[in-house]
Amino acid sequence: MTKTSQVWLIQRHPATFGRVFEIFVVVWAALLCLYLPLTLETERVVGTEPNIFATILSPFRGTLLAHPMLELGLVIGMWTFGALWLCQRWLPFSPWLSAAFFTFAWAVRLENMGKTIHVSHLSALMLWILAWWRQTTLSEFRLAKAQGTPWSGLYYPEWVFQSCLLGVCFFYGWAGWSKLAESGLDWPNGISMQIWTRLWGNPHFFATQWILDSRPLAMVLQAMSIVFEVFAPLAILPRFRFWIGLGLVGMHLGIITVFGWGFHGNMIFIALLMFPIRSWLEEGRLNLTFFLNPWTSKPRALS
Amino acid sequence: MHSNWKSPPGSPWELIVPAAMLLVTFGLPFTGVVDCYPFSGAPMFNESPRTYCEYTAFDGKGTVLPLDLLGLQRNDNGNPPGHGHGRKPKFSIDRLGKVSTKGQIEAAVLQSLKLNPFEVHGFVTVKVRVIKDLDGNQIGEDPNLSWIQVVKLP
């Protein structure tokens, strides 16, 4: 086993960061599920031919998969088990079921759509990694809970942080590499940015007009986006992490404010993983005691 | 800070699930599969269009016609069509980066009206506005490339 993987396996950190990250992931996933019933009538395509393999549920296409009640049931399931997970109840089943219901709810939606969206992929990946974390450290969590330190006990392995970070790095790395593969170095030509902005930009936001009025600005924004995406995997290295994170968060702020697309969760994941939030929490420079105390149970005797 | 660390060290199997998830996330695009939710090669906006068309359609009485009944609606949402969705979108000739010919528009309108019976008075007038780079700084309608065409119904 390499030294790195030994460190990733053995090193345990105070769980505060992991628990805060977990809350953001589960709450965001629940909000993404809220999008599904709200768009049940408008986004589902009825009566067109099946497309190529699109989700892990594609082999099971049939009448049941097309039934809207299935999607609603999965959403309600995600909310239920997500709430149990947040309350630290029925572990480790609630995390597993929450991840499964979320993944299948969105898979069912995508199976019934005539176009795709990419807002839920990263959330699904994070949910599965976090569910596995709660599975593998269940006894350590129970010990910390019994000792009265469910938020700060040493049951957050390094591999959880590194796996979530790698997931973000690969996702955004591919976003950049696929642009290079498809359009080459001409991708940041500024014209395409102006076309997307004209089509989908918020006409009431000042930056929308700036982009439409200035090709150089459009080119710079586009070039910065592809640079940060292509080099996103460098965030694995601590020395580049903050700067890559800053660039990707800036890109998402632009996407959210100009286009209004739902990448808020991805932006928060990037900020939490790539900004030094974890070290601030561990070094006590960021103190969440005031917020976390109401949910901290009193210590009880070890049995 | 870790002086009171008492948790037992993890075993290698702790890495199985994240390793598998990350391997598929990273490796899937190498297999040629662009999207298989929850895994994705993240192809959003990987095309870089330099032009597109804006369509408006009327019937003989000047009533605005829904574009999706004429095969002229926009299916594009920034993601390359064809990947990551289980149903094929409703037929359309509109595509970012492409300017359709008059023949393609006429064929699309006639074929779509045949498939979607819809009350159309007399004929269909399609106004095609071609949007592209105008002056090296802005995009807009190029009046020299835009046109209005009348599709006579059988």
Coordinates of C-alpha atoms in Angstrom, one line a residue:
Chain A
M1 CA 0.0 0.0 0.0
T2 CA 1.4 3.4 -0.8
K3 CA 2.1 6.0 1.9
T4 CA -0.6 8.3 0.6
S5 CA -3.3 5.7 0.8
Q6 CA -2.1 4.6 4.2
V7 CA -2.5 8.3 5.4
W8 CA -5.9 8.5 3.7
L9 CA -7.1 5.4 5.5
I10 CA -5.6 5.8 8.9
Q11 CA -5.7 9.6 9.5
R12 CA -8.9 10.6 11.3
H13 CA -9.9 14.2 11.7
P14 CA -12.5 15.9 13.9
A15 CA -15.8 15.3 12.2
T16 CA -17.0 18.9 12.3
F17 CA -16.1 19.6 8.7
G18 CA -17.5 16.3 7.5
R19 CA -20.8 16.9 9.3
V20 CA -21.1 20.5 8.0
F21 CA -20.4 19.3 4.5
E22 CA -22.9 16.4 5.0
I23 CA -25.6 18.9 5.9
F24 CA -25.0 21.0 2.8
V25 CA -25.0 18.0 0.5
V26 CA -28.2 16.5 2.0
V27 CA -30.1 19.8 2.1
W28 CA -29.0 20.6 -1.4
A29 CA -30.0 17.2 -2.6
A30 CA -33.5 17.6 -1.0
L31 CA -33.9 21.0 -2.7
L32 CA -32.9 19.4 -6.1
C33 CA -35.6 16.9 -5.5
L34 CA -38.1 19.7 -4.9
Y35 CA -37.4 20.7 -8.5
L36 CA -38.7 17.4 -9.8
P37 CA -42.4 17.7 -8.8
L38 CA -42.4 21.4 -9.7
T39 CA -41.5 20.6 -13.3
L40 CA -43.4 17.3 -13.6
E41 CA -45.7 18.7 -16.2
T42 CA -43.3 20.8 -18.2
E43 CA -40.1 18.9 -18.6
R44 CA -41.2 15.3 -19.1
V45 CA -41.5 14.3 -22.8
V46 CA -44.4 12.0 -23.6
G47 CA -44.8 9.9 -26.7
T48 CA -41.4 10.3 -28.3
E49 CA -39.0 7.4 -29.2
P50 CA -36.6 6.0 -26.6
N51 CA -33.1 7.5 -26.9
I52 CA -29.7 5.8 -26.4
F53 CA -28.5 4.5 -23.0
A54 CA -28.7 7.5 -20.7
T55 CA -28.8 6.5 -17.1
I56 CA -28.2 3.5 -14.9
L57 CA -31.9 2.8 -15.2
S58 CA -31.9 2.6 -19.0
P59 CA -31.9 -1.2 -19.0
F60 CA -35.2 -1.2 -17.1
R61 CA -37.1 1.2 -19.5
G62 CA -40.8 0.4 -19.6
T63 CA -44.1 1.6 -18.5
L64 CA -43.3 1.7 -14.8
L65 CA -40.3 3.9 -15.4
A66 CA -42.5 6.4 -17.3
H67 CA -45.1 6.6 -14.5
P68 CA -45.0 10.1 -12.8
M69 CA -46.0 8.6 -9.4
L70 CA -42.7 6.6 -9.4
E71 CA -40.8 9.9 -9.5
L72 CA -42.9 11.4 -6.8
G73 CA -42.5 8.4 -4.6
L74 CA -38.7 8.5 -5.0
V75 CA -38.7 12.2 -4.1
I76 CA -40.7 11.6 -1.0
G77 CA -38.4 8.7 -0.1
M78 CA -35.4 10.9 -0.5
W79 CA -36.9 13.6 1.7
T80 CA -37.8 11.1 4.4
F81 CA -34.5 9.4 4.6
G82 CA -32.6 12.7 4.1
A83 CA -34.4 14.1 7.2
L84 CA -33.6 11.0 9.2
W85 CA -29.9 11.3 8.1
L86 CA -29.8 14.9 9.1
C87 CA -31.2 13.9 12.5
Q88 CA -28.6 11.1 12.7
R89 CA -31.4 8.5 13.0
W90 CA -31.4 5.0 11.5
L91 CA -27.8 5.1 10.5
P92 CA -26.3 3.8 8.3
F93 CA -29.5 2.9 6.4
S94 CA -30.9 6.5 6.2
P95 CA -27.7 7.7 4.2
W96 CA -27.8 4.7 1.9
L97 CA -31.5 5.0 1.2
S98 CA -31.3 8.8 0.8
A99 CA -28.5 8.4 -1.8
A100 CA -30.4 5.7 -3.6
F101 CA -33.7 7.5 -3.7
F102 CA -32.0 10.7 -4.8
T103 CA -30.1 8.9 -7.6
F104 CA -33.1 7.0 -8.8
A105 CA -35.5 10.0 -8.7
W106 CA -33.2 11.9 -11.0
A107 CA -32.5 8.9 -13.1
V108 CA -36.2 8.4 -13.7
R109 CA -36.6 12.1 -14.6
L110 CA -33.7 12.0 -17.1
E111 CA -35.2 8.8 -18.5
N112 CA -38.3 10.8 -19.4
M113 CA -36.7 13.9 -20.7
G114 CA -35.9 15.0 -24.2
K115 CA -32.8 16.9 -23.1
T116 CA -30.4 16.6 -20.2
I117 CA -29.2 18.8 -17.4
H118 CA -26.2 18.3 -15.2
V119 CA -27.2 19.8 -11.8
S120 CA -27.6 16.6 -9.9
H121 CA -24.6 14.4 -10.9
L122 CA -22.1 15.8 -8.4
S123 CA -24.7 15.7 -5.6
A124 CA -25.3 12.0 -6.3
L125 CA -21.6 11.3 -6.1
M126 CA -21.2 13.2 -2.9
L127 CA -24.2 11.4 -1.3
W128 CA -22.8 7.9 -2.1
I129 CA -19.4 8.8 -0.7
L130 CA -20.9 10.3 2.5
A131 CA -23.2 7.3 2.9
W132 CA -20.2 5.0 2.7
W133 CA -18.4 7.2 5.2
R134 CA -21.2 6.8 7.7
Q135 CA -21.3 3.1 7.1
T136 CA -17.6 2.5 7.7
T137 CA -17.2 4.8 10.7
L138 CA -20.5 3.9 12.5
S139 CA -18.8 2.4 15.6
E140 CA -16.5 5.4 15.8
F141 CA -19.5 7.7 15.5
R142 CA -21.4 5.9 18.3
L143 CA -18.3 6.1 20.5
A144 CA -18.1 9.9 19.9
K145 CA -21.8 10.2 20.6
A146 CA -21.5 8.3 23.8
Q147 CA -18.6 10.6 24.8
G148 CA -20.7 13.7 24.0
T149 CA -18.7 14.7 21.0
P150 CA -20.9 13.7 18.0
W151 CA -19.8 16.8 16.1
S152 CA -16.1 16.9 16.9
G153 CA -15.2 13.2 17.5
L154 CA -12.3 11.8 15.5
Y155 CA -14.3 9.8 13.0
Y156 CA -13.7 11.7 9.7
P157 CA -11.2 9.8 7.7
E158 CA -8.9 11.7 5.3
W159 CA -10.2 9.5 2.4
V160 CA -13.7 11.1 2.7
F161 CA -12.4 14.6 2.1
Q162 CA -10.0 13.4 -0.7
S163 CA -12.7 11.4 -2.5
C164 CA -15.1 14.3 -2.5
L165 CA -12.4 16.5 -3.7
L166 CA -11.4 14.1 -6.5
G167 CA -15.0 13.8 -7.6
V168 CA -15.2 17.5 -8.0
C169 CA -11.9 17.6 -9.8
F170 CA -12.8 14.9 -12.3
F171 CA -16.2 16.4 -13.0
Y172 CA -14.9 19.8 -13.8
G173 CA -11.8 18.4 -15.4
W174 CA -14.0 16.5 -17.9
A175 CA -16.1 19.7 -18.4
G176 CA -12.9 21.4 -19.6
W177 CA -11.4 18.5 -21.5
S178 CA -14.6 17.8 -23.4
K179 CA -14.7 21.4 -24.6
L180 CA -11.2 21.1 -25.9
A181 CA -11.9 17.7 -27.5
E182 CA -15.1 19.0 -29.2
S183 CA -14.2 22.5 -30.2
G184 CA -10.4 22.8 -29.7
L185 CA -8.6 25.9 -28.7
D186 CA -11.2 28.0 -30.6
W187 CA -13.8 27.3 -27.9
P188 CA -13.3 30.6 -26.1
N189 CA -14.1 32.6 -29.2
G190 CA -16.5 35.0 -27.3
I191 CA -19.2 34.6 -30.0
S192 CA -20.6 31.5 -28.5
M193 CA -20.6 33.1 -25.1
Q194 CA -22.6 36.0 -26.6
I195 CA -25.0 33.6 -28.3
W196 CA -25.7 31.7 -25.0
T197 CA -26.1 35.0 -23.2
R198 CA -28.5 36.3 -25.8
L199 CA -30.5 33.1 -25.6
W200 CA -30.6 32.4 -21.9
G201 CA -29.1 35.4 -20.1
N202 CA -31.1 37.3 -17.5
P203 CA -31.9 40.5 -19.4
H204 CA -32.4 42.5 -16.2
F205 CA -28.9 41.7 -14.9
F206 CA -26.2 44.3 -15.7
A207 CA -23.5 41.8 -16.7
T208 CA -25.7 40.3 -19.3
Q209 CA -25.7 43.5 -21.3
W210 CA -21.9 43.9 -20.7
I211 CA -21.2 40.5 -22.2
L212 CA -23.5 41.2 -25.2
D213 CA -21.8 44.6 -25.8
S214 CA -18.2 43.5 -25.5
R215 CA -16.6 40.6 -27.4
P216 CA -13.3 41.0 -25.5
L217 CA -15.1 40.6 -22.2
A218 CA -17.0 37.5 -23.4
M219 CA -13.7 36.0 -24.6
V220 CA -11.9 36.6 -21.3
L221 CA -14.8 35.1 -19.3
Q222 CA -14.9 32.1 -21.6
A223 CA -11.1 31.7 -21.6
M224 CA -11.0 31.8 -17.8
S225 CA -13.8 29.2 -17.5
I226 CA -12.0 26.7 -19.7
V227 CA -8.6 27.3 -18.0
F228 CA -10.1 26.7 -14.5
E229 CA -12.0 23.6 -15.7
V230 CA -9.1 22.1 -17.6
F231 CA -6.8 22.5 -14.7
A232 CA -9.4 21.6 -12.0
P233 CA -7.6 18.3 -11.2
L234 CA -4.6 20.4 -10.0
A235 CA -6.7 21.2 -7.0
I236 CA -5.7 17.8 -5.6
L237 CA -2.4 19.6 -4.8
P238 CA -2.9 21.9 -1.8
R239 CA -0.8 24.7 -3.2
F240 CA -3.2 25.1 -6.2
R241 CA -6.4 24.3 -4.4
F242 CA -7.5 27.7 -3.2
W243 CA -6.9 29.4 -6.6
I244 CA -8.6 26.7 -8.6
G245 CA -11.5 26.9 -6.2
L246 CA -11.6 30.7 -6.4
G247 CA -11.8 30.5 -10.2
L248 CA -14.5 27.8 -10.2
V249 CA -16.6 29.6 -7.6
G250 CA -16.3 32.8 -9.7
M251 CA -17.4 30.9 -12.8
H252 CA -20.4 29.6 -11.0
L253 CA -21.3 33.0 -9.6
G254 CA -21.3 34.2 -13.2
I255 CA -23.4 31.2 -14.4
I256 CA -25.9 31.6 -11.6
T257 CA -26.3 35.4 -11.8
V258 CA -26.3 35.6 -15.6
F259 CA -28.1 32.4 -16.6
G260 CA -29.9 31.5 -13.3
W261 CA -29.0 27.8 -13.7
G262 CA -29.1 25.6 -10.6
F263 CA -25.4 25.1 -9.9
H264 CA -25.6 26.7 -6.4
G265 CA -24.9 23.4 -4.7
N266 CA -21.9 22.6 -6.9
M267 CA -20.5 26.0 -6.1
I268 CA -20.9 25.4 -2.3
F269 CA -19.2 22.0 -2.6
I270 CA -16.3 23.6 -4.4
A271 CA -16.0 26.4 -1.8
L272 CA -16.2 23.9 1.1
L273 CA -13.6 21.5 -0.4
M274 CA -11.2 23.9 -2.0
F275 CA -11.2 26.9 0.4
P276 CA -9.4 26.2 3.7
I277 CA -12.6 25.8 5.6
R278 CA -11.6 22.4 7.1
S279 CA -8.3 23.7 8.5
W280 CA -10.1 26.8 9.8
L281 CA -12.5 24.5 11.7
E282 CA -9.8 22.2 13.0
E283 CA -7.5 25.1 14.1
G284 CA -10.5 26.8 15.8
R285 CA -10.3 29.9 13.6
L286 CA -13.9 29.2 12.5
N287 CA -16.1 28.2 15.4
L288 CA -19.5 26.7 14.8
T289 CA -20.1 25.8 18.5
F290 CA -22.9 28.3 18.8
F291 CA -24.7 26.7 15.9
L292 CA -24.0 23.1 16.6
N293 CA -24.5 23.0 20.3
P294 CA -28.3 22.9 20.3
W295 CA -28.1 19.6 18.4
T296 CA -25.3 18.1 20.6
S297 CA -26.7 15.3 22.8
K298 CA -25.5 15.0 26.4
P299 CA -22.8 12.3 27.1
R300 CA -24.1 9.0 28.4
A301 CA -22.4 6.1 30.0
L302 CA -20.6 3.7 27.7
S303 CA -22.2 0.3 27.7
Chain B
M1 CA -4.2 18.1 17.9
H2 CA -4.6 14.3 17.4
S3 CA -3.0 13.3 20.7
N4 CA -6.2 11.9 21.9
W5 CA -6.8 9.9 18.7
K6 CA -8.1 6.5 19.7
S7 CA -10.1 5.5 16.6
P8 CA -8.8 2.3 15.0
P9 CA -7.1 2.7 11.7
G10 CA -9.2 1.9 8.6
S11 CA -8.8 -1.1 6.5
P12 CA -8.2 -0.9 2.7
W13 CA -11.8 -2.0 2.0
E14 CA -12.9 1.5 3.2
L15 CA -11.7 2.8 -0.2
I16 CA -13.7 0.4 -2.3
V17 CA -16.8 2.4 -2.8
P18 CA -15.2 5.8 -3.4
A19 CA -12.5 4.2 -5.6
A20 CA -15.2 2.5 -7.7
M21 CA -17.3 5.7 -8.0
L22 CA -14.3 7.8 -8.9
L23 CA -13.0 5.2 -11.4
V24 CA -16.3 5.2 -13.3
T25 CA -16.6 9.0 -13.1
F26 CA -13.1 9.4 -14.5
G27 CA -13.1 6.5 -16.9
L28 CA -16.6 6.6 -18.4
P29 CA -15.9 9.1 -21.1
F30 CA -12.9 7.0 -22.3
T31 CA -15.4 4.3 -23.3
G32 CA -17.2 6.7 -25.6
V33 CA -20.3 7.0 -23.4
V34 CA -20.8 10.7 -22.8
D35 CA -23.5 10.5 -20.2
C36 CA -24.8 7.7 -18.0
Y37 CA -26.4 9.4 -15.0
P38 CA -25.1 9.6 -12.2
F39 CA -21.8 9.5 -14.2
S40 CA -21.0 12.0 -16.8
G41 CA -18.3 13.3 -19.1
A42 CA -19.7 16.8 -18.3
P43 CA -20.2 17.8 -22.0
M44 CA -22.2 20.9 -21.2
F45 CA -21.4 23.8 -23.6
N46 CA -18.6 21.8 -25.2
E47 CA -19.8 23.0 -28.6
S48 CA -18.9 26.6 -29.6
P49 CA -21.6 27.8 -32.0
R50 CA -20.9 30.9 -34.1
T51 CA -24.4 31.3 -35.5
Y52 CA -28.0 30.3 -35.0
C53 CA -31.5 31.0 -36.4
E54 CA -34.5 32.6 -34.7
Y55 CA -37.7 31.5 -36.2
T56 CA -41.2 33.1 -36.1
A57 CA -44.1 31.6 -38.0
F58 CA -47.6 32.9 -38.9
D59 CA -50.5 31.5 -40.8
G60 CA -52.4 33.2 -43.6
K61 CA -54.5 35.2 -41.1
G62 CA -51.3 36.5 -39.3
T63 CA -51.8 34.3 -36.3
V64 CA -48.6 33.3 -34.6
L65 CA -48.0 29.6 -34.8
P66 CA -46.3 27.4 -32.1
L67 CA -42.9 26.5 -33.4
D68 CA -43.0 23.0 -31.9
L69 CA -45.9 22.1 -34.2
L70 CA -43.8 23.1 -37.2
G71 CA -40.5 21.3 -36.3
L72 CA -38.7 24.7 -35.7
Q73 CA -38.6 24.8 -31.9
R74 CA -35.3 25.0 -29.9
N75 CA -34.4 21.7 -28.3
D76 CA -30.9 22.9 -27.4
N77 CA -30.3 23.9 -23.8
G78 CA -26.5 24.1 -24.0
N79 CA -25.9 20.4 -23.6
P80 CA -25.1 18.5 -26.8
P81 CA -28.4 16.8 -27.8
G82 CA -28.6 13.1 -27.9
H83 CA -26.7 12.3 -24.6
G84 CA -28.0 11.8 -21.1
H85 CA -31.7 11.8 -21.7
G86 CA -33.9 8.7 -22.1
R87 CA -36.4 10.1 -24.8
K88 CA -35.6 11.6 -28.1
P89 CA -36.7 15.2 -28.3
K90 CA -39.6 16.2 -30.5
F91 CA -38.4 16.6 -34.1
S92 CA -36.9 19.9 -35.0
I93 CA -34.4 21.2 -37.6
D94 CA -33.3 24.0 -35.3
R95 CA -29.7 23.5 -34.1
L96 CA -27.3 26.1 -32.6
G97 CA -24.4 26.6 -35.0
K98 CA -26.4 25.8 -38.1
V99 CA -28.5 27.7 -40.6
S100 CA -31.1 25.5 -42.3
T101 CA -31.8 25.8 -46.0
K102 CA -35.2 26.9 -47.4
G103 CA -35.8 23.3 -48.5
Q104 CA -35.1 21.9 -45.0
I105 CA -37.5 24.4 -43.5
E106 CA -40.3 23.6 -46.0
A107 CA -39.8 19.9 -45.4
A108 CA -39.9 20.3 -41.6
V109 CA -43.1 22.4 -41.7
L110 CA -44.9 20.0 -44.0
Q111 CA -43.8 16.9 -42.2
S112 CA -44.6 18.3 -38.8
L113 CA -48.1 19.5 -39.8
K114 CA -48.7 16.0 -41.2
L115 CA -47.8 14.5 -37.8
N116 CA -49.5 17.2 -35.7
P117 CA -52.8 18.0 -37.4
F118 CA -53.3 21.7 -36.5
E119 CA -55.7 24.3 -38.0
V120 CA -53.6 26.5 -40.2
H121 CA -55.3 29.2 -42.4
G122 CA -54.0 29.2 -45.9
F123 CA -50.3 28.9 -45.8
V124 CA -47.4 29.2 -43.3
T125 CA -45.0 32.2 -43.4
V126 CA -41.7 31.5 -41.7
K127 CA -39.5 34.5 -40.7
V128 CA -35.9 33.3 -40.4
R129 CA -33.5 35.7 -38.5
V130 CA -29.8 34.6 -38.8
I131 CA -27.9 35.7 -35.7
K132 CA -24.1 35.9 -36.0
D133 CA -21.1 38.1 -35.5
L134 CA -21.8 41.5 -36.9
D135 CA -18.7 43.7 -36.3
G136 CA -16.2 41.7 -34.3
N137 CA -17.6 43.0 -31.1
Q138 CA -21.3 42.1 -31.0
I139 CA -23.7 39.6 -32.4
G140 CA -27.1 40.3 -33.9
E141 CA -29.3 39.7 -36.9
D142 CA -27.6 39.7 -40.3
P143 CA -30.3 41.2 -42.6
N144 CA -28.4 40.0 -45.7
L145 CA -28.6 36.4 -44.6
S146 CA -32.1 36.5 -43.0
W147 CA -35.2 35.8 -45.1
I148 CA -39.0 35.3 -45.1
Q149 CA -40.4 32.2 -46.8
V150 CA -43.9 31.1 -47.5
V151 CA -44.7 27.4 -47.2
K152 CA -47.8 26.5 -49.2
L153 CA -49.8 23.7 -47.7
P154 CA -51.0 20.8 -49.9

